[in-house]
Amino acid sequence: MSEAASWQKERASYAHLLWLATQAGYRVADWTPDIDGVDATLRNGGLMVDLQLKCTMRPRIVNGDYAFDLDVATYNKLRDPLRSAPGYLALMVIDPDVDKWITHDPLGVSMAVQAYWAKLQDEPAPAGRSSTAIRLPRQQVLDKKSLDGMFEFSREMAHFGLGRGMRA
């Protein structure tokens, strides 16, 4: 049993997003370094969705949902009402044992990861000075359906103007 290094968790979260986006028919661009608080941008024609990816092996649970302390600088970049693409946080929850991440069998390969999302676009100013707790409800699983919803919000932002889109 070996515990994953930071770079392994980073790449696993990106791999998970890449598989989901591919399944949904969206293109993915990654940003290294993520100067703007964005690790990946999903694209569907002219519509875009920005995601900050985080990965944890020991998620914090508050009132039955996941919580993640995001640094204020990144939070402010993702909530900025002047963004042209809505900003989201995606939290991947993964086993501490790297050997359990991927299983191979005669039918294919399975990834042992689950991801959750929170829309940060247009959220209020942070409560803390260095970090702010982001609530990621357990029902907000990052999957094809949620990616479709993120693009619907992006479409509403483009159609109705910044900060006026429907709430995803």
mmCIF file of C-alpha atoms in Angstrom:
data_model
loop_
_atom_site.group_PDB
_atom_site.id
_atom_site.type_symbol
_atom_site.label_atom_id
_atom_site.label_comp_id
_atom_site.label_asym_id
_atom_site.label_seq_id
_atom_site.Cartn_x
_atom_site.Cartn_y
_atom_site.Cartn_z
ATOM 1 C CA MET A 1 0.000 0.000 0.000
ATOM 2 C CA SER A 2 1.481 3.310 -1.050
ATOM 3 C CA GLU A 3 0.043 6.769 -0.543
ATOM 4 C CA ALA A 4 -0.184 8.958 -3.620
ATOM 5 C CA ALA A 5 2.030 11.963 -4.151
ATOM 6 C CA SER A 6 0.494 15.336 -4.981
ATOM 7 C CA TRP A 7 1.347 15.059 -8.684
ATOM 8 C CA GLN A 8 -0.292 11.601 -8.864
ATOM 9 C CA LYS A 9 -3.533 12.962 -7.415
ATOM 10 C CA GLU A 10 -3.391 15.919 -9.805
ATOM 11 C CA ARG A 11 -2.993 13.692 -12.853
ATOM 12 C CA ALA A 12 -5.662 11.236 -11.638
ATOM 13 C CA SER A 13 -8.180 14.067 -11.291
ATOM 14 C CA TYR A 14 -7.342 15.306 -14.778
ATOM 15 C CA ALA A 15 -7.633 11.761 -16.202
ATOM 16 C CA HIS A 16 -11.069 11.379 -14.626
ATOM 17 C CA LEU A 17 -12.223 14.688 -16.093
ATOM 18 C CA LEU A 18 -10.803 13.761 -19.500
ATOM 19 C CA TRP A 19 -12.768 10.486 -19.536
ATOM 20 C CA LEU A 20 -15.997 12.233 -18.503
ATOM 21 C CA ALA A 21 -15.594 15.015 -21.041
ATOM 22 C CA THR A 22 -14.772 12.514 -23.782
ATOM 23 C CA GLN A 23 -17.881 10.487 -22.929
ATOM 24 C CA ALA A 24 -19.991 13.668 -23.077
ATOM 25 C CA GLY A 25 -18.426 14.843 -26.353
ATOM 26 C CA TYR A 26 -16.658 17.896 -24.918
ATOM 27 C CA ARG A 27 -13.094 18.977 -25.606
ATOM 28 C CA VAL A 28 -10.634 19.632 -22.780
ATOM 29 C CA ALA A 29 -7.724 22.061 -22.508
ATOM 30 C CA ASP A 30 -5.462 22.022 -19.485
ATOM 31 C CA TRP A 31 -3.619 25.026 -18.116
ATOM 32 C CA THR A 32 -0.154 24.547 -16.673
ATOM 33 C CA PRO A 33 0.522 26.465 -14.559
ATOM 34 C CA ASP A 34 -3.014 27.392 -13.518
ATOM 35 C CA ILE A 35 -2.294 31.103 -13.049
ATOM 36 C CA ASP A 36 -5.971 32.021 -13.423
ATOM 37 C CA GLY A 37 -7.262 29.476 -10.890
ATOM 38 C CA VAL A 38 -8.288 27.129 -13.692
ATOM 39 C CA ASP A 39 -6.829 23.662 -14.246
ATOM 40 C CA ALA A 40 -9.007 22.741 -17.223
ATOM 41 C CA THR A 41 -11.431 24.362 -19.631
ATOM 42 C CA LEU A 42 -14.155 22.306 -21.275
ATOM 43 C CA ARG A 43 -15.391 23.450 -24.630
ATOM 44 C CA ASN A 44 -18.540 22.761 -26.612
ATOM 45 C CA GLY A 45 -18.519 24.868 -29.768
ATOM 46 C CA GLY A 46 -18.252 28.474 -28.588
ATOM 47 C CA LEU A 47 -19.307 27.665 -25.023
ATOM 48 C CA MET A 48 -16.743 27.086 -22.271
ATOM 49 C CA VAL A 49 -16.673 25.922 -18.648
ATOM 50 C CA ASP A 50 -13.661 26.465 -16.349
ATOM 51 C CA LEU A 51 -12.780 23.968 -13.618
ATOM 52 C CA GLN A 52 -10.362 24.000 -10.724
ATOM 53 C CA LEU A 53 -9.531 20.352 -9.974
ATOM 54 C CA LYS A 54 -8.756 19.131 -6.487
ATOM 55 C CA CYS A 55 -8.191 15.585 -5.296
ATOM 56 C CA THR A 56 -8.322 14.187 -1.790
ATOM 57 C CA MET A 57 -7.872 10.793 -0.223
ATOM 58 C CA ARG A 58 -9.393 11.881 3.081
ATOM 59 C CA PRO A 59 -12.414 14.060 2.379
ATOM 60 C CA ARG A 60 -13.859 16.270 5.077
ATOM 61 C CA ILE A 61 -17.564 15.688 5.679
ATOM 62 C CA VAL A 62 -19.779 18.443 7.101
ATOM 63 C CA ASN A 63 -23.493 17.804 7.645
ATOM 64 C CA GLY A 64 -23.378 14.844 5.262
ATOM 65 C CA ASP A 65 -21.736 16.728 2.385
ATOM 66 C CA TYR A 66 -18.123 17.154 1.390
ATOM 67 C CA ALA A 67 -16.278 20.344 2.268
ATOM 68 C CA PHE A 68 -13.029 21.571 0.809
ATOM 69 C CA ASP A 69 -10.961 24.554 1.943
ATOM 70 C CA LEU A 70 -10.063 26.487 -1.194
ATOM 71 C CA ASP A 71 -7.541 29.311 -1.089
ATOM 72 C CA VAL A 72 -9.161 32.740 -1.326
ATOM 73 C CA ALA A 73 -7.196 33.839 -4.400
ATOM 74 C CA THR A 74 -8.471 30.885 -6.455
ATOM 75 C CA TYR A 75 -11.989 31.240 -5.043
ATOM 76 C CA ASN A 76 -12.095 34.914 -6.060
ATOM 77 C CA LYS A 77 -10.895 34.107 -9.578
ATOM 78 C CA LEU A 78 -13.580 31.456 -10.035
ATOM 79 C CA ARG A 79 -16.440 33.557 -8.595
ATOM 80 C CA ASP A 80 -15.562 36.723 -10.540
ATOM 81 C CA PRO A 81 -18.748 38.065 -12.166
ATOM 82 C CA LEU A 82 -16.726 39.309 -15.157
ATOM 83 C CA ARG A 83 -15.665 35.813 -16.251
ATOM 84 C CA SER A 84 -16.570 34.797 -19.798
ATOM 85 C CA ALA A 85 -16.777 31.123 -18.760
ATOM 86 C CA PRO A 86 -18.435 30.036 -15.512
ATOM 87 C CA GLY A 87 -16.067 28.819 -12.787
ATOM 88 C CA TYR A 88 -16.464 25.532 -10.905
ATOM 89 C CA LEU A 89 -14.605 23.516 -8.313
ATOM 90 C CA ALA A 90 -14.381 19.757 -8.900
ATOM 91 C CA LEU A 91 -13.299 17.574 -5.993
ATOM 92 C CA MET A 92 -12.138 14.045 -6.748
ATOM 93 C CA VAL A 93 -12.334 11.580 -3.870
ATOM 94 C CA ILE A 94 -9.879 8.738 -4.276
ATOM 95 C CA ASP A 95 -8.510 5.821 -2.235
ATOM 96 C CA PRO A 96 -5.206 6.438 -0.414
ATOM 97 C CA ASP A 97 -3.870 3.176 -1.896
ATOM 98 C CA VAL A 98 -2.694 3.950 -5.441
ATOM 99 C CA ASP A 99 -2.960 0.258 -6.343
ATOM 100 C CA LYS A 100 -6.752 0.471 -5.924
ATOM 101 C CA TRP A 101 -7.240 3.367 -8.349
ATOM 102 C CA ILE A 102 -7.478 1.273 -11.504
ATOM 103 C CA THR A 103 -8.657 -2.293 -11.849
ATOM 104 C CA HIS A 104 -8.272 -4.427 -14.928
ATOM 105 C CA ASP A 105 -10.512 -7.338 -15.805
ATOM 106 C CA PRO A 106 -11.504 -9.152 -19.025
ATOM 107 C CA LEU A 107 -14.326 -6.660 -19.629
ATOM 108 C CA GLY A 108 -12.184 -3.538 -19.353
ATOM 109 C CA VAL A 109 -10.638 -1.023 -17.031
ATOM 110 C CA SER A 110 -12.381 0.680 -14.094
ATOM 111 C CA MET A 111 -11.344 3.812 -12.239
ATOM 112 C CA ALA A 112 -12.084 3.896 -8.498
ATOM 113 C CA VAL A 113 -12.784 7.609 -8.139
ATOM 114 C CA GLN A 114 -15.838 9.721 -7.532
ATOM 115 C CA ALA A 115 -16.006 13.440 -8.167
ATOM 116 C CA TYR A 116 -18.292 16.197 -6.941
ATOM 117 C CA TRP A 117 -18.748 19.775 -8.103
ATOM 118 C CA ALA A 118 -19.673 23.218 -6.829
ATOM 119 C CA LYS A 119 -20.455 26.279 -8.930
ATOM 120 C CA LEU A 120 -18.425 29.228 -7.698
ATOM 121 C CA GLN A 121 -19.521 31.687 -10.379
ATOM 122 C CA ASP A 122 -21.206 34.729 -8.784
ATOM 123 C CA GLU A 123 -20.775 33.427 -5.210
ATOM 124 C CA PRO A 124 -20.355 36.013 -2.401
ATOM 125 C CA ALA A 125 -17.050 37.268 -1.040
ATOM 126 C CA PRO A 126 -15.176 34.702 1.060
ATOM 127 C CA ALA A 127 -15.605 34.578 4.820
ATOM 128 C CA GLY A 128 -11.942 33.774 5.525
ATOM 129 C CA ARG A 129 -8.780 35.624 4.620
ATOM 130 C CA SER A 130 -6.603 32.725 3.484
ATOM 131 C CA SER A 131 -9.142 30.020 2.605
ATOM 132 C CA THR A 132 -12.863 29.481 2.396
ATOM 133 C CA ALA A 133 -14.825 26.273 2.876
ATOM 134 C CA ILE A 134 -16.649 25.134 -0.245
ATOM 135 C CA ARG A 135 -19.607 22.818 0.225
ATOM 136 C CA LEU A 136 -19.899 20.042 -2.347
ATOM 137 C CA PRO A 137 -23.232 18.261 -1.922
ATOM 138 C CA ARG A 138 -23.019 14.497 -2.345
ATOM 139 C CA GLN A 139 -25.814 14.571 -4.918
ATOM 140 C CA GLN A 140 -23.714 16.877 -7.138
ATOM 141 C CA VAL A 141 -21.718 14.062 -8.705
ATOM 142 C CA LEU A 142 -19.482 15.126 -11.561
ATOM 143 C CA ASP A 143 -20.833 13.115 -14.466
ATOM 144 C CA LYS A 144 -22.099 13.615 -18.023
ATOM 145 C CA LYS A 145 -25.423 15.021 -16.801
ATOM 146 C CA SER A 146 -23.726 17.602 -14.562
ATOM 147 C CA LEU A 147 -21.346 18.632 -17.357
ATOM 148 C CA ASP A 148 -24.379 19.149 -19.607
ATOM 149 C CA GLY A 149 -25.894 21.359 -16.867
ATOM 150 C CA MET A 150 -22.684 23.386 -16.625
ATOM 151 C CA PHE A 151 -22.853 24.053 -20.354
ATOM 152 C CA GLU A 152 -26.502 25.034 -20.049
ATOM 153 C CA PHE A 153 -25.447 27.628 -17.449
ATOM 154 C CA SER A 154 -22.678 28.793 -19.808
ATOM 155 C CA ARG A 155 -25.267 29.145 -22.579
ATOM 156 C CA GLU A 156 -27.518 31.201 -20.274
ATOM 157 C CA MET A 157 -24.574 33.440 -19.319
ATOM 158 C CA ALA A 158 -23.775 34.031 -22.989
ATOM 159 C CA HIS A 159 -27.397 34.674 -23.874
ATOM 160 C CA PHE A 160 -28.488 36.849 -20.959
ATOM 161 C CA GLY A 161 -25.196 38.474 -20.022
ATOM 162 C CA LEU A 162 -22.728 38.060 -17.196
ATOM 163 C CA GLY A 163 -24.127 37.231 -13.788
ATOM 164 C CA ARG A 164 -27.697 36.825 -15.122
ATOM 165 C CA GLY A 165 -27.651 33.152 -16.084
ATOM 166 C CA MET A 166 -29.728 30.525 -14.355
ATOM 167 C CA ARG A 167 -28.254 28.909 -11.282
ATOM 168 C CA ALA A 168 -26.630 25.558 -12.038
#
